[in-house]
Amino acid sequence: MSKSVSHTSTLTADVLVHNVRLVRAPSVSEQSWAVVENASVAWQQGKFIYVGSTEHAPKIEAGEVIDGQQQWLTPGLIDCHTHLVYGGNRADEFEQLQNGVRYEDIARAGGGIKSTVAATRALTEDELYESARLRLLPLIHEGVTTVEIKSGYGLNIESELKMLRVIKRLNTELPVTVSATCLAAHAVPAEYLGRDDEYLDLIINELLPLVKAEGLAQAVDVFCESIAFSAEQSKRLFRAAKDLGFAIKGHVEQLSDSQGTEAVCEYQGLSADHVEYVSEGQVKKMAAANVTAVILPGAFYFLKETQKPPIELFRTHQVPMAIATDLNPGSSPLGSLLTAANFGCVLFGFTPFEAFNGITVNAAAALGLANQKGRIEVGYDADCLLFACEHPRQLIHEINLHRPTQSWHLGKERPNL
């Protein structure tokens, strides 16, 4: 267990939380719950400075001392794949799906992503912000302290920038760390129908330099699929994004083997997301390139898919697995990360321990934050939660029965929003 000083030293902390049962997100080599009974943690200026047993703690002088009353202290939750900024809703398409229409057919008929594009373009920035804020609040209430949000429903320069500015505003105005991803290559807009490469040129030559200049995103993503962009087009986008200093992510192998995973690995991407149709050869490349598999059971559930991601192959080749909500208006209107974790267990065979790692330490890796978030360790951000349950496995097992009794983001207690 990490300690920063000897027993004879005195630490000065902003906050000391004692009398807790501590569950850290463990390192990859650990294969069981990393639990410390009768633990204490302390932080100063938003970073943990002591994590360990109360018995072995140094003297800690804190501005605020909190008795955790033997509750469980966990890392803040991380939702590493969402699309929660958008206009309108797609409940009508859900009804079509229930009547047997395939998602691919809805998309080709102008529905899916493209129907949301029209609604998103029509909203002002303030309107878009307010609708997104209302979707983000349930995640915050459940304990999410870090969330990734993608653009991708604007599909032109003006509206993509509008979305990314809303995402930046959410990061500024709400007590949550927001990682922004530019997903302008989500679909080909109607005005570029049949001119995929021209639209890609627009993204590469005009949009991405503007996004970089305004500091509006940390990563660039692409939907590599038969109804969107090819692997070669994805590589062209990734080359330009890397040259500008963006991290790489990919929506890959969701509906077919489109070789998008190879593109992500070739350009040292942070994560390959969906990956239902990924092959063992692709999994080996992910392991070699240290690419995290982001598993999205919400889309699998809502689309009634049958092809499951190869969880056992990821285990065999030691590819880290994250779980995210994929919160979006059509294929995964899911605003609960703990429910997504439960789906990962029930639908795909995750263990509760793996699912907990998937929404903490591995989710941090998927965002390039592995040395900063997702674990309760000295030097990490003081993002943590108190839960009144008998064991943290209940958070994964029991749907909609748990909320943190207290929640901290960067060392500051979060208010009831």
XYZ file of C-alpha atoms in Angstrom:
417
model
C 0.000 0.000 0.000
C 1.308 3.400 -0.941
C 2.500 5.815 1.727
C 4.331 9.030 1.090
C 6.189 9.539 4.397
C 7.586 7.673 7.399
C 5.644 7.126 10.620
C 7.470 9.978 12.330
C 6.547 12.531 9.668
C 3.548 14.846 9.802
C 1.427 15.440 6.729
C -0.578 18.564 6.116
C -3.763 17.820 4.203
C -6.848 19.627 3.052
C -9.035 16.601 3.835
C -8.557 13.384 5.814
C -11.116 10.591 5.455
C -10.705 7.813 8.016
C -12.628 4.771 9.255
C -13.349 3.530 5.753
C -13.018 0.273 3.901
C -10.921 1.095 0.886
C -11.161 -0.501 -2.524
C -8.549 0.608 -4.996
C -8.612 -0.200 -8.660
C -5.666 -2.615 -8.769
C -2.826 -2.885 -11.206
C -3.232 -5.146 -14.226
C -1.276 -7.945 -12.538
C -3.714 -8.146 -9.618
C -6.698 -10.406 -10.131
C -8.813 -9.820 -7.029
C -10.378 -6.968 -5.138
C -7.687 -4.692 -3.668
C -9.243 -4.019 -0.266
C -7.913 -2.359 2.882
C -9.991 -2.576 6.040
C -9.829 0.310 8.533
C -8.215 2.627 6.004
C -7.501 6.332 5.785
C -6.850 8.581 2.821
C -5.749 12.204 2.720
C -5.371 14.733 -0.043
C -3.839 18.129 -0.576
C -4.564 20.452 -3.502
C -6.621 17.804 -5.253
C -4.031 14.985 -5.098
C -3.858 11.988 -2.762
C -0.924 12.298 -0.344
C -1.676 9.309 1.893
C -3.491 6.074 1.078
C -3.316 3.125 3.444
C -4.204 1.614 6.763
C -5.086 3.890 9.640
C -2.794 1.870 11.880
C 0.286 2.662 9.791
C -0.637 6.226 8.898
C 1.664 9.091 9.859
C 0.301 12.018 11.813
C -1.988 13.954 9.514
C -3.072 17.507 10.229
C -6.105 18.205 8.051
C -8.356 21.180 7.534
C -11.329 18.817 7.418
C -11.603 15.384 9.018
C -14.355 13.036 7.883
C -15.435 9.827 9.629
C -16.342 7.419 6.849
C -18.345 5.240 9.250
C -16.981 2.038 7.751
C -18.418 2.794 4.321
C -16.584 1.782 1.146
C -14.323 4.382 -0.440
C -13.856 3.744 -4.164
C -12.230 5.601 -7.051
C -14.501 7.946 -8.965
C -16.187 6.229 -11.881
C -15.049 6.916 -15.453
C -17.355 6.758 -18.469
C -14.865 6.639 -21.325
C -17.218 6.666 -24.343
C -20.306 8.882 -24.687
C -22.100 10.993 -27.296
C -24.277 12.928 -24.865
C -24.270 16.271 -26.711
C -27.016 16.187 -29.347
C -30.376 17.579 -30.377
C -33.718 15.791 -30.421
C -34.337 12.115 -29.706
C -34.765 8.932 -31.706
C -37.593 7.163 -29.891
C -39.323 6.757 -33.245
C -36.394 4.729 -34.531
C -36.475 2.605 -31.393
C -40.051 1.785 -32.321
C -38.896 0.815 -35.826
C -36.231 -1.453 -34.378
C -38.874 -3.108 -32.216
C -40.853 -3.703 -35.388
C -37.933 -5.543 -36.982
C -36.129 -2.889 -39.031
C -32.314 -3.246 -38.927
C -30.142 -0.365 -37.670
C -28.111 -0.385 -40.907
C -31.330 0.022 -42.949
C -32.522 2.898 -40.768
C -29.168 4.619 -41.261
C -29.165 4.137 -45.022
C -32.698 5.586 -45.199
C -31.531 8.837 -43.620
C -32.189 7.913 -40.012
C -29.706 7.065 -37.330
C -26.839 9.507 -37.025
C -28.086 11.674 -39.878
C -31.481 12.367 -38.266
C -29.728 13.592 -35.160
C -27.476 15.818 -37.264
C -30.438 17.880 -38.439
C -31.749 18.315 -34.889
C -28.293 19.204 -33.554
C -27.583 21.754 -36.267
C -30.897 23.468 -35.494
C -30.107 24.169 -31.822
C -28.253 27.184 -30.504
C -25.158 26.605 -28.402
C -27.081 27.470 -25.223
C -29.910 25.078 -26.104
C -27.450 22.320 -26.876
C -25.596 22.947 -23.609
C -28.750 22.776 -21.498
C -29.943 19.512 -23.040
C -26.481 17.968 -22.605
C -26.225 19.166 -19.008
C -29.451 17.348 -18.151
C -28.037 14.115 -19.607
C -24.725 14.460 -17.782
C -26.282 15.016 -14.359
C -27.502 11.395 -13.889
C -23.954 10.153 -14.529
C -22.583 12.615 -11.963
C -25.225 11.589 -9.421
C -24.213 7.933 -9.867
C -20.552 8.716 -9.162
C -18.955 9.488 -12.523
C -16.077 11.918 -11.972
C -14.549 11.670 -15.471
C -16.460 11.391 -18.741
C -15.457 11.351 -22.392
C -17.807 13.204 -24.753
C -17.600 13.077 -28.543
C -18.775 15.470 -31.203
C -20.048 13.936 -34.421
C -23.641 15.129 -34.807
C -22.699 18.375 -36.515
C -20.851 17.036 -39.577
C -19.892 20.504 -40.756
C -17.349 22.959 -39.449
C -19.806 25.297 -37.717
C -21.814 22.636 -35.926
C -18.854 20.447 -34.963
C -17.186 23.463 -33.367
C -20.479 24.300 -31.651
C -20.638 20.821 -30.142
C -17.023 20.921 -28.989
C -17.532 24.330 -27.375
C -20.511 22.900 -25.485
C -18.343 19.990 -24.340
C -15.687 22.427 -23.125
C -18.349 24.419 -21.279
C -19.598 21.271 -19.517
C -16.043 20.671 -18.311
C -15.855 24.214 -16.982
C -19.261 24.504 -15.338
C -19.906 21.059 -13.838
C -17.863 19.175 -11.192
C -16.575 16.507 -13.557
C -13.508 16.086 -15.746
C -14.556 16.020 -19.395
C -12.289 14.511 -22.048
C -13.329 15.847 -25.463
C -13.086 13.863 -28.698
C -13.634 15.179 -32.214
C -15.728 12.621 -34.091
C -16.507 14.645 -37.210
C -15.844 11.411 -39.155
C -18.963 9.846 -37.636
C -20.856 9.700 -40.937
C -20.822 11.350 -44.332
C -23.290 14.269 -44.282
C -26.031 14.422 -46.896
C -24.418 17.345 -48.703
C -21.317 15.201 -49.318
C -23.156 12.039 -50.361
C -20.894 10.110 -52.743
C -17.989 12.429 -51.965
C -16.583 10.782 -48.854
C -13.003 11.802 -49.541
C -13.942 15.438 -50.054
C -15.645 15.497 -46.665
C -12.578 13.873 -45.130
C -10.458 16.600 -46.748
C -12.671 19.201 -45.050
C -12.108 17.562 -41.661
C -8.360 17.207 -42.138
C -7.530 20.514 -43.790
C -10.021 22.879 -42.191
C -11.766 21.515 -39.083
C -8.954 19.819 -37.172
C -6.611 22.837 -37.311
C -9.421 24.994 -35.878
C -10.136 22.445 -33.140
C -6.450 22.388 -32.265
C -6.145 26.172 -32.258
C -9.057 26.545 -29.814
C -7.978 23.601 -27.643
C -11.385 21.976 -28.055
C -10.443 18.287 -28.087
C -7.829 15.863 -26.832
C -8.554 13.044 -29.288
C -9.853 12.286 -32.783
C -12.183 9.371 -33.507
C -13.681 7.757 -36.613
C -16.536 5.360 -37.366
C -14.810 2.729 -39.494
C -17.621 0.671 -40.969
C -19.307 -0.142 -44.281
C -21.900 2.598 -43.676
C -19.252 5.193 -42.761
C -15.477 5.285 -43.472
C -13.023 2.646 -44.668
C -9.838 1.561 -42.942
C -7.737 3.451 -45.490
C -9.766 6.609 -44.970
C -9.404 6.128 -41.217
C -5.625 5.899 -41.563
C -5.557 9.123 -43.554
C -7.497 10.865 -40.793
C -5.270 9.366 -38.100
C -2.098 10.541 -39.846
C -3.358 14.109 -39.921
C -4.617 13.937 -36.336
C -1.311 12.574 -35.031
C 0.571 15.327 -36.864
C -1.532 17.874 -34.959
C -0.884 16.161 -31.630
C -4.279 14.530 -31.080
C -4.694 11.129 -29.447
C -6.397 8.431 -31.548
C -9.552 6.431 -30.868
C -11.742 4.311 -33.138
C -15.290 2.992 -33.474
C -14.234 -0.303 -35.034
C -15.486 -3.801 -35.798
C -19.000 -3.065 -34.497
C -21.102 -4.366 -37.372
C -18.456 -6.214 -39.423
C -14.717 -6.812 -39.691
C -13.766 -3.578 -41.432
C -10.078 -3.643 -40.395
C -10.431 -0.503 -38.327
C -8.659 -2.087 -35.376
C -5.493 -2.454 -37.457
C -5.663 1.265 -38.231
C -6.016 2.145 -34.540
C -3.071 -0.073 -33.624
C -0.886 1.224 -36.452
C -1.318 4.773 -35.154
C -0.849 3.876 -31.470
C -4.445 4.649 -30.550
C -5.680 4.800 -26.985
C -8.663 2.536 -27.567
C -10.598 0.410 -30.006
C -14.299 0.702 -29.182
C -17.162 -1.783 -29.781
C -14.904 -4.561 -31.266
C -17.626 -7.200 -31.531
C -16.134 -8.539 -34.793
C -12.467 -8.260 -33.865
C -10.304 -11.276 -34.734
C -7.607 -12.956 -32.675
C -4.963 -11.457 -34.932
C -6.371 -8.016 -34.258
C -6.479 -8.714 -30.526
C -2.774 -9.630 -30.619
C -2.039 -6.321 -32.348
C -4.020 -4.496 -29.653
C -1.939 -6.179 -26.968
C 1.314 -5.281 -28.724
C 0.228 -1.648 -29.216
C -1.195 -1.294 -25.674
C -4.648 -0.436 -27.020
C -7.556 -0.684 -24.563
C -10.717 -2.496 -25.671
C -13.748 -0.355 -24.832
C -16.765 -2.625 -24.524
C -20.179 -1.049 -25.121
C -22.935 -3.426 -24.025
C -25.643 -0.767 -24.248
C -25.491 -0.705 -28.051
C -25.394 -4.509 -28.178
C -28.504 -4.590 -25.971
C -30.528 -1.914 -27.774
C -29.650 -3.145 -31.266
C -30.318 -6.774 -30.291
C -26.968 -7.811 -31.694
C -25.818 -11.416 -31.531
C -22.072 -11.081 -32.199
C -20.378 -10.641 -28.817
C -16.919 -9.152 -28.328
C -14.327 -11.894 -27.729
C -13.861 -11.368 -23.996
C -11.875 -14.573 -23.548
C -9.401 -13.515 -26.259
C -8.880 -10.189 -24.498
C -8.198 -12.075 -21.270
C -5.835 -14.515 -22.948
C -3.779 -11.766 -24.586
C -4.045 -9.425 -21.582
C -5.758 -6.577 -23.399
C -7.256 -4.176 -20.824
C -11.046 -3.996 -21.061
C -13.034 -0.880 -20.249
C -16.826 -0.573 -20.152
C -18.742 2.581 -21.089
C -22.336 3.661 -21.583
C -21.991 4.817 -25.215
C -24.758 7.241 -24.197
C -26.270 8.446 -27.480
C -29.723 9.213 -28.882
C -30.215 6.066 -30.921
C -28.259 2.884 -30.377
C -27.500 3.309 -26.650
C -29.711 5.836 -24.813
C -28.209 4.631 -21.532
C -27.450 7.123 -18.775
C -26.111 4.752 -16.112
C -22.513 3.524 -16.060
C -23.221 1.010 -13.293
C -25.983 -0.484 -15.434
C -23.551 -0.714 -18.346
C -21.159 -2.569 -16.030
C -23.945 -4.976 -15.064
C -24.740 -5.522 -18.759
C -21.072 -6.320 -19.323
C -21.371 -9.131 -16.796
C -24.760 -10.510 -17.829
C -24.386 -10.158 -21.612
C -20.653 -10.663 -22.138
C -19.396 -12.658 -19.149
C -17.337 -10.050 -17.283
C -16.778 -10.830 -13.644
C -17.904 -8.069 -11.243
C -14.213 -7.470 -10.471
C -13.418 -7.032 -14.179
C -16.421 -4.760 -14.627
C -15.323 -2.556 -11.706
C -11.875 -2.241 -13.272
C -13.600 -1.493 -16.566
C -15.219 1.661 -15.183
C -12.179 2.830 -13.213
C -8.550 1.967 -13.988
C -9.039 0.593 -17.514
C -11.400 3.403 -18.454
C -8.689 5.844 -17.387
C -6.239 4.085 -19.720
C -8.725 4.405 -22.584
C -8.550 8.188 -22.138
C -4.793 8.420 -21.729
C -5.226 9.161 -18.007
C -3.772 5.951 -16.549
C -1.249 7.837 -14.397
C -3.763 10.374 -13.136
C -7.201 8.859 -12.593
C -9.006 5.603 -11.907
C -7.108 4.533 -8.782
C -6.827 5.687 -5.179
C -3.062 6.047 -4.949
C -0.616 8.720 -3.819
C -0.130 11.276 -6.593
C -3.421 10.526 -8.341
C -6.319 12.960 -8.589
C -8.510 12.914 -5.486
C -11.616 11.648 -7.273
C -13.396 9.279 -4.896
C -16.771 8.107 -3.641
C -18.277 6.780 -0.420
C -20.848 4.000 -0.735
C -22.947 2.483 2.061
C -22.975 -1.149 0.927
C -21.622 -4.442 2.223
C -19.176 -4.933 -0.666
C -18.419 -2.998 -3.887
C -19.496 -5.985 -5.977
C -23.040 -4.890 -5.121
C -22.524 -1.767 -7.210
C -22.190 -4.008 -10.254
C -24.843 -6.560 -9.313
C -27.740 -4.424 -8.108
C -29.228 -2.118 -10.730
C -30.186 1.432 -9.705
C -29.899 0.741 -5.979
C -26.716 2.665 -5.162
C -25.653 6.294 -5.123
C -22.599 7.712 -3.331
C -23.291 9.147 0.105
C -20.420 11.576 -0.561
C -18.478 12.340 -3.713
C -15.272 14.274 -4.377
C -13.855 15.558 -7.648
C -10.275 16.871 -7.614
C -10.492 16.936 -3.816
C -13.629 19.070 -3.642
C -16.892 17.652 -2.375
C -19.503 17.726 -5.087
C -22.793 19.476 -4.284
C -26.228 18.031 -4.895
C -26.945 19.288 -8.403
